[in-house]
Amino acid sequence: MPYFDLPLPELRTYVSAVAEPDDFDDFWAATLSETRSHELAPVFSPVATGLTTVEVFDVAFQGWGGQPVRGWFLVPAGAEGPLPCVVQYQGYGGGRGLPHQWLYWPSAGYALLVMDTRGQGSGWSLGDTPDPEGSAPAHPGYMTRGIGDPATYYYRRVFSDAVRAVETVRQHPLVDPAKVAITGGSQGGGITLAVSALLPDVAAAMPDVPFLSDFPRSIRVTGKDPYTEIARYLKIRRTEVERVERTLSYFDGVNFAKRAAAPALFSVGLMDEVCLPSTVYAAYNAYAGAAKHMEEYAFNDHEGGADAHLPVQLAWLKTWVTGS
């Protein structure tokens, strides 16, 4: 596939045109206040998996609206804390999957919390967390659920859950609460950007090929789902463009990036047709943390670095989290 986005020198200086709502900070402060008005109530239940190198726990905690969110918690077998920890967020349509799919980080000496994504988990990996909230008429998928107002938009609930996931793992006695890093690819990368702003004291952020960034460009230029869910919605609801774009501005990774402080390792596939390189760079160039790096995969599409990127993350985290 040939390059189709901006030339690389322009990508490295590209600035998104996304608007920033005047009440962005107030909106998210109120959202987290509402979320935290419910007890976190974390539960870590041991699971017999037959695995000998890790210990696995089925996690439940209360996220948005006090609604239960599931996850997996894995630690090296026989580990004594405090351990550095990675919180993993999932790509679009995926759930927490199965425990044996998550051996990399505990094999490297980290605790790992894998957060389920509410309402998802039947696309490419299993999920176990429902989304009990309703929605006005929406396009199939998750991108337009409640999109008429920031207060009802689907990702308000997801981002709130993601903050609570970090707060959950920080309460576990085996975890060093000052050494919690966050990561995810695609949708998980977009969630990572949101949490890096909403919890600016996380130790490190590693958003890979982040989705949910630079919505004004993404919904107009890419021809790939999931962004085109919004385009098809607006094809029918012609008079709602301004209203929808206002809602999306509260959830745009660019606006979150401006508020982040943690060291960050980004990655981008320069042939990515889903999360366009320019939209990834829009978040990276806006990212306020002083210590940031972009890993570029010149001939990769939306998979980015895939499994080859994990050793890059591990080496980078040794600098910013474990100090070794």
PDB file of C-alpha atoms in Angstrom:
ATOM      1  CA  MET A   1       0.000   0.000   0.000  1.00  0.00           C
ATOM      2  CA  PRO A   2       1.464   3.416  -0.889  1.00  0.00           C
ATOM      3  CA  TYR A   3       1.529   6.311   1.548  1.00  0.00           C
ATOM      4  CA  PHE A   4      -1.672   8.335   1.319  1.00  0.00           C
ATOM      5  CA  ASP A   5      -1.583  10.746   4.267  1.00  0.00           C
ATOM      6  CA  LEU A   6       0.601  13.814   4.762  1.00  0.00           C
ATOM      7  CA  PRO A   7       4.341  13.568   4.040  1.00  0.00           C
ATOM      8  CA  LEU A   8       6.371  12.580   7.095  1.00  0.00           C
ATOM      9  CA  PRO A   9       7.866  16.071   7.700  1.00  0.00           C
ATOM     10  CA  GLU A  10       4.334  17.500   7.746  1.00  0.00           C
ATOM     11  CA  LEU A  11       3.069  14.737  10.036  1.00  0.00           C
ATOM     12  CA  ARG A  12       5.701  15.669  12.585  1.00  0.00           C
ATOM     13  CA  THR A  13       4.398  19.243  12.770  1.00  0.00           C
ATOM     14  CA  TYR A  14       0.686  18.676  12.086  1.00  0.00           C
ATOM     15  CA  VAL A  15      -1.778  20.443  14.399  1.00  0.00           C
ATOM     16  CA  SER A  16      -5.405  19.347  14.663  1.00  0.00           C
ATOM     17  CA  ALA A  17      -8.223  21.813  14.120  1.00  0.00           C
ATOM     18  CA  VAL A  18     -10.393  20.201  16.817  1.00  0.00           C
ATOM     19  CA  ALA A  19     -12.220  22.713  18.999  1.00  0.00           C
ATOM     20  CA  GLU A  20     -11.765  22.661  22.755  1.00  0.00           C
ATOM     21  CA  PRO A  21     -14.958  23.222  24.751  1.00  0.00           C
ATOM     22  CA  ASP A  22     -14.750  25.997  27.323  1.00  0.00           C
ATOM     23  CA  ASP A  23     -16.113  23.668  29.983  1.00  0.00           C
ATOM     24  CA  PHE A  24     -13.962  20.636  29.086  1.00  0.00           C
ATOM     25  CA  ASP A  25     -12.240  20.509  32.489  1.00  0.00           C
ATOM     26  CA  ASP A  26     -15.460  21.161  34.405  1.00  0.00           C
ATOM     27  CA  PHE A  27     -17.240  18.430  32.460  1.00  0.00           C
ATOM     28  CA  TRP A  28     -14.630  15.824  33.320  1.00  0.00           C
ATOM     29  CA  ALA A  29     -14.271  16.971  36.926  1.00  0.00           C
ATOM     30  CA  ALA A  30     -18.031  16.555  37.359  1.00  0.00           C
ATOM     31  CA  THR A  31     -17.948  13.204  35.573  1.00  0.00           C
ATOM     32  CA  LEU A  32     -15.255  11.804  37.853  1.00  0.00           C
ATOM     33  CA  SER A  33     -16.928  13.256  40.930  1.00  0.00           C
ATOM     34  CA  GLU A  34     -20.126  11.454  39.986  1.00  0.00           C
ATOM     35  CA  THR A  35     -18.231   8.247  39.263  1.00  0.00           C
ATOM     36  CA  ARG A  36     -16.363   8.384  42.573  1.00  0.00           C
ATOM     37  CA  SER A  37     -19.583   8.968  44.506  1.00  0.00           C
ATOM     38  CA  HIS A  38     -20.045   5.203  44.191  1.00  0.00           C
ATOM     39  CA  GLU A  39     -17.863   2.820  46.148  1.00  0.00           C
ATOM     40  CA  LEU A  40     -15.049   1.293  44.124  1.00  0.00           C
ATOM     41  CA  ALA A  41     -15.617  -2.061  45.855  1.00  0.00           C
ATOM     42  CA  PRO A  42     -12.771  -3.971  44.158  1.00  0.00           C
ATOM     43  CA  VAL A  43     -12.844  -7.767  44.323  1.00  0.00           C
ATOM     44  CA  PHE A  44      -9.940 -10.007  43.253  1.00  0.00           C
ATOM     45  CA  SER A  45     -11.044 -13.636  43.051  1.00  0.00           C
ATOM     46  CA  PRO A  46      -8.370 -16.324  42.428  1.00  0.00           C
ATOM     47  CA  VAL A  47      -8.876 -18.378  39.266  1.00  0.00           C
ATOM     48  CA  ALA A  48      -7.503 -21.896  38.732  1.00  0.00           C
ATOM     49  CA  THR A  49      -6.025 -21.814  35.214  1.00  0.00           C
ATOM     50  CA  GLY A  50      -3.409 -24.572  35.264  1.00  0.00           C
ATOM     51  CA  LEU A  51      -0.725 -21.950  34.572  1.00  0.00           C
ATOM     52  CA  THR A  52       2.362 -22.325  36.770  1.00  0.00           C
ATOM     53  CA  THR A  53       4.278 -19.106  36.108  1.00  0.00           C
ATOM     54  CA  VAL A  54       1.487 -16.640  36.903  1.00  0.00           C
ATOM     55  CA  GLU A  55      -1.313 -16.211  39.402  1.00  0.00           C
ATOM     56  CA  VAL A  56      -4.633 -15.091  37.916  1.00  0.00           C
ATOM     57  CA  PHE A  57      -7.517 -13.216  39.533  1.00  0.00           C
ATOM     58  CA  ASP A  58     -10.972 -12.407  38.189  1.00  0.00           C
ATOM     59  CA  VAL A  59     -11.462  -8.712  38.957  1.00  0.00           C
ATOM     60  CA  ALA A  60     -14.661  -6.787  39.540  1.00  0.00           C
ATOM     61  CA  PHE A  61     -15.000  -3.116  40.469  1.00  0.00           C
ATOM     62  CA  GLN A  62     -17.650  -0.407  40.223  1.00  0.00           C
ATOM     63  CA  GLY A  63     -17.190   1.973  37.326  1.00  0.00           C
ATOM     64  CA  TRP A  64     -19.479   4.623  35.875  1.00  0.00           C
ATOM     65  CA  GLY A  65     -22.790   4.812  37.741  1.00  0.00           C
ATOM     66  CA  GLY A  66     -21.655   2.179  40.224  1.00  0.00           C
ATOM     67  CA  GLN A  67     -22.037  -0.395  37.459  1.00  0.00           C
ATOM     68  CA  PRO A  68     -19.824  -3.511  37.633  1.00  0.00           C
ATOM     69  CA  VAL A  69     -16.782  -3.779  35.361  1.00  0.00           C
ATOM     70  CA  ARG A  70     -14.760  -6.965  34.953  1.00  0.00           C
ATOM     71  CA  GLY A  71     -11.109  -7.592  34.279  1.00  0.00           C
ATOM     72  CA  TRP A  72      -8.174  -9.930  34.766  1.00  0.00           C
ATOM     73  CA  PHE A  73      -5.339  -9.366  37.210  1.00  0.00           C
ATOM     74  CA  LEU A  74      -2.140 -11.351  36.674  1.00  0.00           C
ATOM     75  CA  VAL A  75       1.056 -11.410  38.737  1.00  0.00           C
ATOM     76  CA  PRO A  76       4.194 -13.549  38.564  1.00  0.00           C
ATOM     77  CA  ALA A  77       3.719 -16.723  40.608  1.00  0.00           C
ATOM     78  CA  GLY A  78       4.979 -16.271  44.159  1.00  0.00           C
ATOM     79  CA  ALA A  79       5.591 -12.559  43.645  1.00  0.00           C
ATOM     80  CA  GLU A  80       6.220 -10.321  46.616  1.00  0.00           C
ATOM     81  CA  GLY A  81       5.274  -6.710  46.200  1.00  0.00           C
ATOM     82  CA  PRO A  82       5.374  -3.952  45.562  1.00  0.00           C
ATOM     83  CA  LEU A  83       5.400  -4.581  41.810  1.00  0.00           C
ATOM     84  CA  PRO A  84       5.239  -2.145  38.916  1.00  0.00           C
ATOM     85  CA  CYS A  85       1.972  -2.592  37.081  1.00  0.00           C
ATOM     86  CA  VAL A  86       0.579  -2.198  33.569  1.00  0.00           C
ATOM     87  CA  VAL A  87      -3.117  -1.471  32.968  1.00  0.00           C
ATOM     88  CA  GLN A  88      -4.217  -2.693  29.537  1.00  0.00           C
ATOM     89  CA  TYR A  89      -7.183  -1.249  27.609  1.00  0.00           C
ATOM     90  CA  GLN A  90      -8.784  -3.053  24.682  1.00  0.00           C
ATOM     91  CA  GLY A  91      -9.232  -2.323  20.994  1.00  0.00           C
ATOM     92  CA  TYR A  92     -12.646  -1.724  19.443  1.00  0.00           C
ATOM     93  CA  GLY A  93     -15.043  -4.652  19.744  1.00  0.00           C
ATOM     94  CA  GLY A  94     -12.803  -6.637  22.086  1.00  0.00           C
ATOM     95  CA  GLY A  95     -13.176  -7.665  25.692  1.00  0.00           C
ATOM     96  CA  ARG A  96     -10.772  -8.863  28.336  1.00  0.00           C
ATOM     97  CA  GLY A  97     -10.259 -12.155  26.521  1.00  0.00           C
ATOM     98  CA  LEU A  98      -8.781 -15.191  28.294  1.00  0.00           C
ATOM     99  CA  PRO A  99      -6.051 -15.142  30.966  1.00  0.00           C
ATOM    100  CA  HIS A 100      -3.485 -17.110  28.969  1.00  0.00           C
ATOM    101  CA  GLN A 101      -3.542 -14.391  26.298  1.00  0.00           C
ATOM    102  CA  TRP A 102      -1.904 -11.946  28.727  1.00  0.00           C
ATOM    103  CA  LEU A 103       1.356 -13.576  29.820  1.00  0.00           C
ATOM    104  CA  TYR A 104       3.875 -11.046  28.478  1.00  0.00           C
ATOM    105  CA  TRP A 105       3.875  -8.424  31.230  1.00  0.00           C
ATOM    106  CA  PRO A 106       3.727 -10.798  34.219  1.00  0.00           C
ATOM    107  CA  SER A 107       6.505 -12.840  32.564  1.00  0.00           C
ATOM    108  CA  ALA A 108       8.585  -9.652  32.630  1.00  0.00           C
ATOM    109  CA  GLY A 109       7.950  -9.128  36.350  1.00  0.00           C
ATOM    110  CA  TYR A 110       4.991  -6.753  36.170  1.00  0.00           C
ATOM    111  CA  ALA A 111       1.520  -6.996  37.599  1.00  0.00           C
ATOM    112  CA  LEU A 112      -1.097  -6.623  34.867  1.00  0.00           C
ATOM    113  CA  LEU A 113      -4.717  -5.494  34.984  1.00  0.00           C
ATOM    114  CA  VAL A 114      -6.695  -6.089  31.782  1.00  0.00           C
ATOM    115  CA  MET A 115      -9.893  -4.004  31.766  1.00  0.00           C
ATOM    116  CA  ASP A 116     -12.991  -5.288  30.041  1.00  0.00           C
ATOM    117  CA  THR A 117     -14.782  -2.722  27.864  1.00  0.00           C
ATOM    118  CA  ARG A 118     -18.449  -2.352  28.709  1.00  0.00           C
ATOM    119  CA  GLY A 119     -20.826  -3.636  26.060  1.00  0.00           C
ATOM    120  CA  GLN A 120     -18.003  -4.948  23.866  1.00  0.00           C
ATOM    121  CA  GLY A 121     -16.343  -8.325  23.647  1.00  0.00           C
ATOM    122  CA  SER A 122     -17.978 -10.198  20.800  1.00  0.00           C
ATOM    123  CA  GLY A 123     -15.907  -8.849  17.917  1.00  0.00           C
ATOM    124  CA  TRP A 124     -12.480 -10.469  18.262  1.00  0.00           C
ATOM    125  CA  SER A 125     -12.046 -11.311  21.962  1.00  0.00           C
ATOM    126  CA  LEU A 126     -14.395 -12.279  24.759  1.00  0.00           C
ATOM    127  CA  GLY A 127     -15.987  -9.725  27.063  1.00  0.00           C
ATOM    128  CA  ASP A 128     -18.012 -10.085  30.250  1.00  0.00           C
ATOM    129  CA  THR A 129     -19.170  -6.549  31.092  1.00  0.00           C
ATOM    130  CA  PRO A 130     -22.586  -5.317  29.924  1.00  0.00           C
ATOM    131  CA  ASP A 131     -23.436  -1.680  29.306  1.00  0.00           C
ATOM    132  CA  PRO A 132     -26.839  -1.233  30.969  1.00  0.00           C
ATOM    133  CA  GLU A 133     -27.249   2.348  29.735  1.00  0.00           C
ATOM    134  CA  GLY A 134     -29.676   2.983  26.913  1.00  0.00           C
ATOM    135  CA  SER A 135     -29.282   5.281  23.911  1.00  0.00           C
ATOM    136  CA  ALA A 136     -31.295   7.363  21.511  1.00  0.00           C
ATOM    137  CA  PRO A 137     -31.428   5.928  17.960  1.00  0.00           C
ATOM    138  CA  ALA A 138     -27.876   5.162  16.855  1.00  0.00           C
ATOM    139  CA  HIS A 139     -25.925   3.604  14.019  1.00  0.00           C
ATOM    140  CA  PRO A 140     -24.922  -0.046  14.623  1.00  0.00           C
ATOM    141  CA  GLY A 141     -21.744  -0.188  16.705  1.00  0.00           C
ATOM    142  CA  TYR A 142     -20.690   1.965  19.650  1.00  0.00           C
ATOM    143  CA  MET A 143     -19.540   5.219  18.072  1.00  0.00           C
ATOM    144  CA  THR A 144     -22.915   6.971  17.978  1.00  0.00           C
ATOM    145  CA  ARG A 145     -24.494   5.695  21.190  1.00  0.00           C
ATOM    146  CA  GLY A 146     -25.723   8.763  23.033  1.00  0.00           C
ATOM    147  CA  ILE A 147     -23.781  11.027  20.675  1.00  0.00           C
ATOM    148  CA  GLY A 148     -26.344  13.826  20.820  1.00  0.00           C
ATOM    149  CA  ASP A 149     -24.976  15.074  24.146  1.00  0.00           C
ATOM    150  CA  PRO A 150     -21.640  14.685  25.973  1.00  0.00           C
ATOM    151  CA  ALA A 151     -23.503  13.655  29.129  1.00  0.00           C
ATOM    152  CA  THR A 152     -25.002  10.599  27.424  1.00  0.00           C
ATOM    153  CA  TYR A 153     -22.158   9.622  25.074  1.00  0.00           C
ATOM    154  CA  TYR A 154     -20.928   6.048  25.351  1.00  0.00           C
ATOM    155  CA  TYR A 155     -17.284   6.957  25.889  1.00  0.00           C
ATOM    156  CA  ARG A 156     -18.093   9.026  28.968  1.00  0.00           C
ATOM    157  CA  ARG A 157     -18.854   5.720  30.648  1.00  0.00           C
ATOM    158  CA  VAL A 158     -15.859   3.902  29.169  1.00  0.00           C
ATOM    159  CA  PHE A 159     -13.334   6.585  30.152  1.00  0.00           C
ATOM    160  CA  SER A 160     -14.798   6.697  33.672  1.00  0.00           C
ATOM    161  CA  ASP A 161     -14.429   2.915  33.938  1.00  0.00           C
ATOM    162  CA  ALA A 162     -10.820   3.226  32.773  1.00  0.00           C
ATOM    163  CA  VAL A 163      -9.949   5.704  35.521  1.00  0.00           C
ATOM    164  CA  ARG A 164     -11.501   3.385  38.087  1.00  0.00           C
ATOM    165  CA  ALA A 165      -9.442   0.484  36.731  1.00  0.00           C
ATOM    166  CA  VAL A 166      -6.248   2.332  37.687  1.00  0.00           C
ATOM    167  CA  GLU A 167      -7.693   3.245  41.069  1.00  0.00           C
ATOM    168  CA  THR A 168      -8.633  -0.409  41.574  1.00  0.00           C
ATOM    169  CA  VAL A 169      -5.190  -1.826  40.884  1.00  0.00           C
ATOM    170  CA  ARG A 170      -3.557   0.825  43.061  1.00  0.00           C
ATOM    171  CA  GLN A 171      -5.407  -0.693  46.029  1.00  0.00           C
ATOM    172  CA  HIS A 172      -3.941  -4.158  45.544  1.00  0.00           C
ATOM    173  CA  PRO A 173      -1.212  -4.944  48.110  1.00  0.00           C
ATOM    174  CA  LEU A 174       1.144  -6.395  45.484  1.00  0.00           C
ATOM    175  CA  VAL A 175       1.121  -3.185  43.375  1.00  0.00           C
ATOM    176  CA  ASP A 176       3.260  -0.106  43.850  1.00  0.00           C
ATOM    177  CA  PRO A 177       0.646   2.642  43.313  1.00  0.00           C
ATOM    178  CA  ALA A 178       3.328   5.070  42.135  1.00  0.00           C
ATOM    179  CA  LYS A 179       4.463   2.718  39.355  1.00  0.00           C
ATOM    180  CA  VAL A 180       1.315   2.108  37.324  1.00  0.00           C
ATOM    181  CA  ALA A 181       1.615   2.493  33.546  1.00  0.00           C
ATOM    182  CA  ILE A 182      -1.282   2.489  31.094  1.00  0.00           C
ATOM    183  CA  THR A 183      -1.432   1.166  27.554  1.00  0.00           C
ATOM    184  CA  GLY A 184      -3.642  -0.041  24.720  1.00  0.00           C
ATOM    185  CA  GLY A 185      -3.890  -0.134  20.971  1.00  0.00           C
ATOM    186  CA  SER A 186      -6.420   1.611  18.728  1.00  0.00           C
ATOM    187  CA  GLN A 187      -9.468   2.170  20.977  1.00  0.00           C
ATOM    188  CA  GLY A 188      -7.227   1.153  23.867  1.00  0.00           C
ATOM    189  CA  GLY A 189      -4.771   3.837  22.778  1.00  0.00           C
ATOM    190  CA  GLY A 190      -7.547   6.426  22.812  1.00  0.00           C
ATOM    191  CA  ILE A 191      -8.569   5.314  26.303  1.00  0.00           C
ATOM    192  CA  THR A 192      -4.919   5.566  27.359  1.00  0.00           C
ATOM    193  CA  LEU A 193      -4.800   9.199  26.210  1.00  0.00           C
ATOM    194  CA  ALA A 194      -7.957  10.002  28.160  1.00  0.00           C
ATOM    195  CA  VAL A 195      -6.675   8.427  31.363  1.00  0.00           C
ATOM    196  CA  SER A 196      -3.274  10.105  31.000  1.00  0.00           C
ATOM    197  CA  ALA A 197      -5.109  13.424  31.333  1.00  0.00           C
ATOM    198  CA  LEU A 198      -7.710  12.409  33.897  1.00  0.00           C
ATOM    199  CA  LEU A 199      -5.061  10.781  36.124  1.00  0.00           C
ATOM    200  CA  PRO A 200      -1.952  12.848  35.358  1.00  0.00           C
ATOM    201  CA  ASP A 201       0.036  11.053  38.087  1.00  0.00           C
ATOM    202  CA  VAL A 202       0.208   7.731  36.218  1.00  0.00           C
ATOM    203  CA  ALA A 203       3.823   6.646  35.869  1.00  0.00           C
ATOM    204  CA  ALA A 204       3.795   6.265  32.080  1.00  0.00           C
ATOM    205  CA  ALA A 205       1.440   6.123  29.095  1.00  0.00           C
ATOM    206  CA  MET A 206       1.903   3.955  25.996  1.00  0.00           C
ATOM    207  CA  PRO A 207      -0.827   4.689  23.406  1.00  0.00           C
ATOM    208  CA  ASP A 208      -0.435   2.564  20.289  1.00  0.00           C
ATOM    209  CA  VAL A 209      -2.023   3.692  16.979  1.00  0.00           C
ATOM    210  CA  PRO A 210      -4.586   5.617  19.056  1.00  0.00           C
ATOM    211  CA  PHE A 211      -8.195   5.780  17.929  1.00  0.00           C
ATOM    212  CA  LEU A 212     -10.632   8.529  19.063  1.00  0.00           C
ATOM    213  CA  SER A 213      -8.239  11.310  18.041  1.00  0.00           C
ATOM    214  CA  ASP A 214      -8.656  14.349  15.791  1.00  0.00           C
ATOM    215  CA  PHE A 215     -12.300  13.591  15.082  1.00  0.00           C
ATOM    216  CA  PRO A 216     -12.786  16.479  12.599  1.00  0.00           C
ATOM    217  CA  ARG A 217     -10.218  14.943  10.248  1.00  0.00           C
ATOM    218  CA  SER A 218     -10.865  11.291  11.072  1.00  0.00           C
ATOM    219  CA  ILE A 219     -14.568  11.258  10.269  1.00  0.00           C
ATOM    220  CA  ARG A 220     -14.019  13.097   6.978  1.00  0.00           C
ATOM    221  CA  VAL A 221     -10.901  11.487   5.541  1.00  0.00           C
ATOM    222  CA  THR A 222     -10.755   7.832   6.521  1.00  0.00           C
ATOM    223  CA  GLY A 223     -13.006   5.395   4.701  1.00  0.00           C
ATOM    224  CA  LYS A 224     -12.698   2.690   7.337  1.00  0.00           C
ATOM    225  CA  ASP A 225     -14.762   1.671  10.330  1.00  0.00           C
ATOM    226  CA  PRO A 226     -15.219   2.474  13.137  1.00  0.00           C
ATOM    227  CA  TYR A 227     -14.954   6.184  12.222  1.00  0.00           C
ATOM    228  CA  THR A 228     -17.331   5.701   9.306  1.00  0.00           C
ATOM    229  CA  GLU A 229     -20.079   4.721  11.758  1.00  0.00           C
ATOM    230  CA  ILE A 230     -20.242   8.438  12.540  1.00  0.00           C
ATOM    231  CA  ALA A 231     -20.104   9.432   8.887  1.00  0.00           C
ATOM    232  CA  ARG A 232     -22.988   7.096   8.018  1.00  0.00           C
ATOM    233  CA  TYR A 233     -24.978   8.387  10.996  1.00  0.00           C
ATOM    234  CA  LEU A 234     -24.555  11.963   9.779  1.00  0.00           C
ATOM    235  CA  LYS A 235     -25.398  10.929   6.230  1.00  0.00           C
ATOM    236  CA  ILE A 236     -28.898  10.226   7.569  1.00  0.00           C
ATOM    237  CA  ARG A 237     -29.013  12.912  10.274  1.00  0.00           C
ATOM    238  CA  ARG A 238     -27.897  15.791   8.074  1.00  0.00           C
ATOM    239  CA  THR A 239     -28.790  18.577  10.501  1.00  0.00           C
ATOM    240  CA  GLU A 240     -26.832  17.195  13.463  1.00  0.00           C
ATOM    241  CA  VAL A 241     -23.233  17.730  12.318  1.00  0.00           C
ATOM    242  CA  GLU A 242     -22.497  20.655  14.621  1.00  0.00           C
ATOM    243  CA  ARG A 243     -24.132  18.966  17.595  1.00  0.00           C
ATOM    244  CA  VAL A 244     -22.236  15.710  17.037  1.00  0.00           C
ATOM    245  CA  GLU A 245     -18.891  17.432  16.593  1.00  0.00           C
ATOM    246  CA  ARG A 246     -19.452  19.356  19.809  1.00  0.00           C
ATOM    247  CA  THR A 247     -20.011  16.090  21.667  1.00  0.00           C
ATOM    248  CA  LEU A 248     -16.932  14.477  20.129  1.00  0.00           C
ATOM    249  CA  SER A 249     -14.726  17.391  21.169  1.00  0.00           C
ATOM    250  CA  TYR A 250     -15.140  16.328  24.814  1.00  0.00           C
ATOM    251  CA  PHE A 251     -13.713  12.902  23.964  1.00  0.00           C
ATOM    252  CA  ASP A 252     -10.992  13.794  21.476  1.00  0.00           C
ATOM    253  CA  GLY A 253      -7.550  12.429  22.263  1.00  0.00           C
ATOM    254  CA  VAL A 254      -6.001  15.729  21.174  1.00  0.00           C
ATOM    255  CA  ASN A 255      -7.791  17.632  23.931  1.00  0.00           C
ATOM    256  CA  PHE A 256      -6.781  15.026  26.488  1.00  0.00           C
ATOM    257  CA  ALA A 257      -3.173  15.024  25.266  1.00  0.00           C
ATOM    258  CA  LYS A 258      -2.908  18.738  26.045  1.00  0.00           C
ATOM    259  CA  ARG A 259      -3.507  17.913  29.705  1.00  0.00           C
ATOM    260  CA  ALA A 260      -1.236  14.887  30.108  1.00  0.00           C
ATOM    261  CA  ALA A 261       2.002  14.947  32.076  1.00  0.00           C
ATOM    262  CA  ALA A 262       3.307  11.368  32.209  1.00  0.00           C
ATOM    263  CA  PRO A 263       6.183  10.168  30.034  1.00  0.00           C
ATOM    264  CA  ALA A 264       4.667   8.710  26.861  1.00  0.00           C
ATOM    265  CA  LEU A 265       5.670   6.186  24.228  1.00  0.00           C
ATOM    266  CA  PHE A 266       3.448   6.465  21.136  1.00  0.00           C
ATOM    267  CA  SER A 267       3.441   4.253  18.058  1.00  0.00           C
ATOM    268  CA  VAL A 268       2.087   4.795  14.557  1.00  0.00           C
ATOM    269  CA  GLY A 269       1.700   2.757  11.391  1.00  0.00           C
ATOM    270  CA  LEU A 270       2.512   5.096   8.525  1.00  0.00           C
ATOM    271  CA  MET A 271       0.205   3.124   6.200  1.00  0.00           C
ATOM    272  CA  ASP A 272      -2.663   2.995   8.712  1.00  0.00           C
ATOM    273  CA  GLU A 273      -6.017   3.458   6.955  1.00  0.00           C
ATOM    274  CA  VAL A 274      -8.087   3.299  10.164  1.00  0.00           C
ATOM    275  CA  CYS A 275      -6.274   5.662  12.530  1.00  0.00           C
ATOM    276  CA  LEU A 276      -4.625   7.919  10.007  1.00  0.00           C
ATOM    277  CA  PRO A 277      -1.000   8.804  10.782  1.00  0.00           C
ATOM    278  CA  SER A 278      -1.948  12.491  10.853  1.00  0.00           C
ATOM    279  CA  THR A 279      -4.531  11.847  13.573  1.00  0.00           C
ATOM    280  CA  VAL A 280      -2.002   9.922  15.662  1.00  0.00           C
ATOM    281  CA  TYR A 281       0.497  12.741  15.242  1.00  0.00           C
ATOM    282  CA  ALA A 282      -2.241  15.228  16.138  1.00  0.00           C
ATOM    283  CA  ALA A 283      -2.357  13.697  19.616  1.00  0.00           C
ATOM    284  CA  TYR A 284       1.400  13.239  19.854  1.00  0.00           C
ATOM    285  CA  ASN A 285       2.189  16.812  18.824  1.00  0.00           C
ATOM    286  CA  ALA A 286      -0.344  18.117  21.352  1.00  0.00           C
ATOM    287  CA  TYR A 287       0.894  15.866  24.157  1.00  0.00           C
ATOM    288  CA  ALA A 288       1.991  18.074  27.043  1.00  0.00           C
ATOM    289  CA  GLY A 289       4.302  15.637  28.800  1.00  0.00           C
ATOM    290  CA  ALA A 290       7.903  16.699  28.286  1.00  0.00           C
ATOM    291  CA  ALA A 291       9.229  13.154  27.860  1.00  0.00           C
ATOM    292  CA  LYS A 292       7.618  11.631  24.798  1.00  0.00           C
ATOM    293  CA  HIS A 293       8.698   9.476  21.879  1.00  0.00           C
ATOM    294  CA  MET A 294       7.000   8.286  18.698  1.00  0.00           C
ATOM    295  CA  GLU A 295       7.921   4.849  17.338  1.00  0.00           C
ATOM    296  CA  GLU A 296       7.211   4.859  13.595  1.00  0.00           C
ATOM    297  CA  TYR A 297       6.433   1.675  11.652  1.00  0.00           C
ATOM    298  CA  ALA A 298       6.968   2.723   8.060  1.00  0.00           C
ATOM    299  CA  PHE A 299       5.282  -0.147   6.212  1.00  0.00           C
ATOM    300  CA  ASN A 300       2.571  -1.120   8.657  1.00  0.00           C
ATOM    301  CA  ASP A 301      -1.156  -0.515   8.598  1.00  0.00           C
ATOM    302  CA  HIS A 302      -3.386  -0.474  11.680  1.00  0.00           C
ATOM    303  CA  GLU A 303      -1.473  -3.320  13.331  1.00  0.00           C
ATOM    304  CA  GLY A 304       1.408  -0.895  13.854  1.00  0.00           C
ATOM    305  CA  GLY A 305       4.267  -2.645  15.619  1.00  0.00           C
ATOM    306  CA  ALA A 306       2.002  -5.464  16.874  1.00  0.00           C
ATOM    307  CA  ASP A 307       3.927  -8.008  18.980  1.00  0.00           C
ATOM    308  CA  ALA A 308       7.262  -6.610  17.756  1.00  0.00           C
ATOM    309  CA  HIS A 309       6.450  -3.430  19.683  1.00  0.00           C
ATOM    310  CA  LEU A 310       6.217  -5.183  23.062  1.00  0.00           C
ATOM    311  CA  PRO A 311      10.006  -5.415  23.588  1.00  0.00           C
ATOM    312  CA  VAL A 312      10.243  -1.719  22.672  1.00  0.00           C
ATOM    313  CA  GLN A 313       7.700  -0.924  25.380  1.00  0.00           C
ATOM    314  CA  LEU A 314       9.462  -3.147  27.898  1.00  0.00           C
ATOM    315  CA  ALA A 315      12.847  -1.491  27.325  1.00  0.00           C
ATOM    316  CA  TRP A 316      11.266   1.979  27.509  1.00  0.00           C
ATOM    317  CA  LEU A 317       9.403   1.192  30.753  1.00  0.00           C
ATOM    318  CA  LYS A 318      12.637   0.170  32.435  1.00  0.00           C
ATOM    319  CA  THR A 319      13.660   3.807  32.214  1.00  0.00           C
ATOM    320  CA  TRP A 320      10.417   5.440  33.289  1.00  0.00           C
ATOM    321  CA  VAL A 321       8.825   2.951  35.694  1.00  0.00           C
ATOM    322  CA  THR A 322      11.317   0.503  37.161  1.00  0.00           C
ATOM    323  CA  GLY A 323      14.295   2.867  36.982  1.00  0.00           C
ATOM    324  CA  SER A 324      16.606   0.108  35.807  1.00  0.00           C
TER     325      SER A 324
END
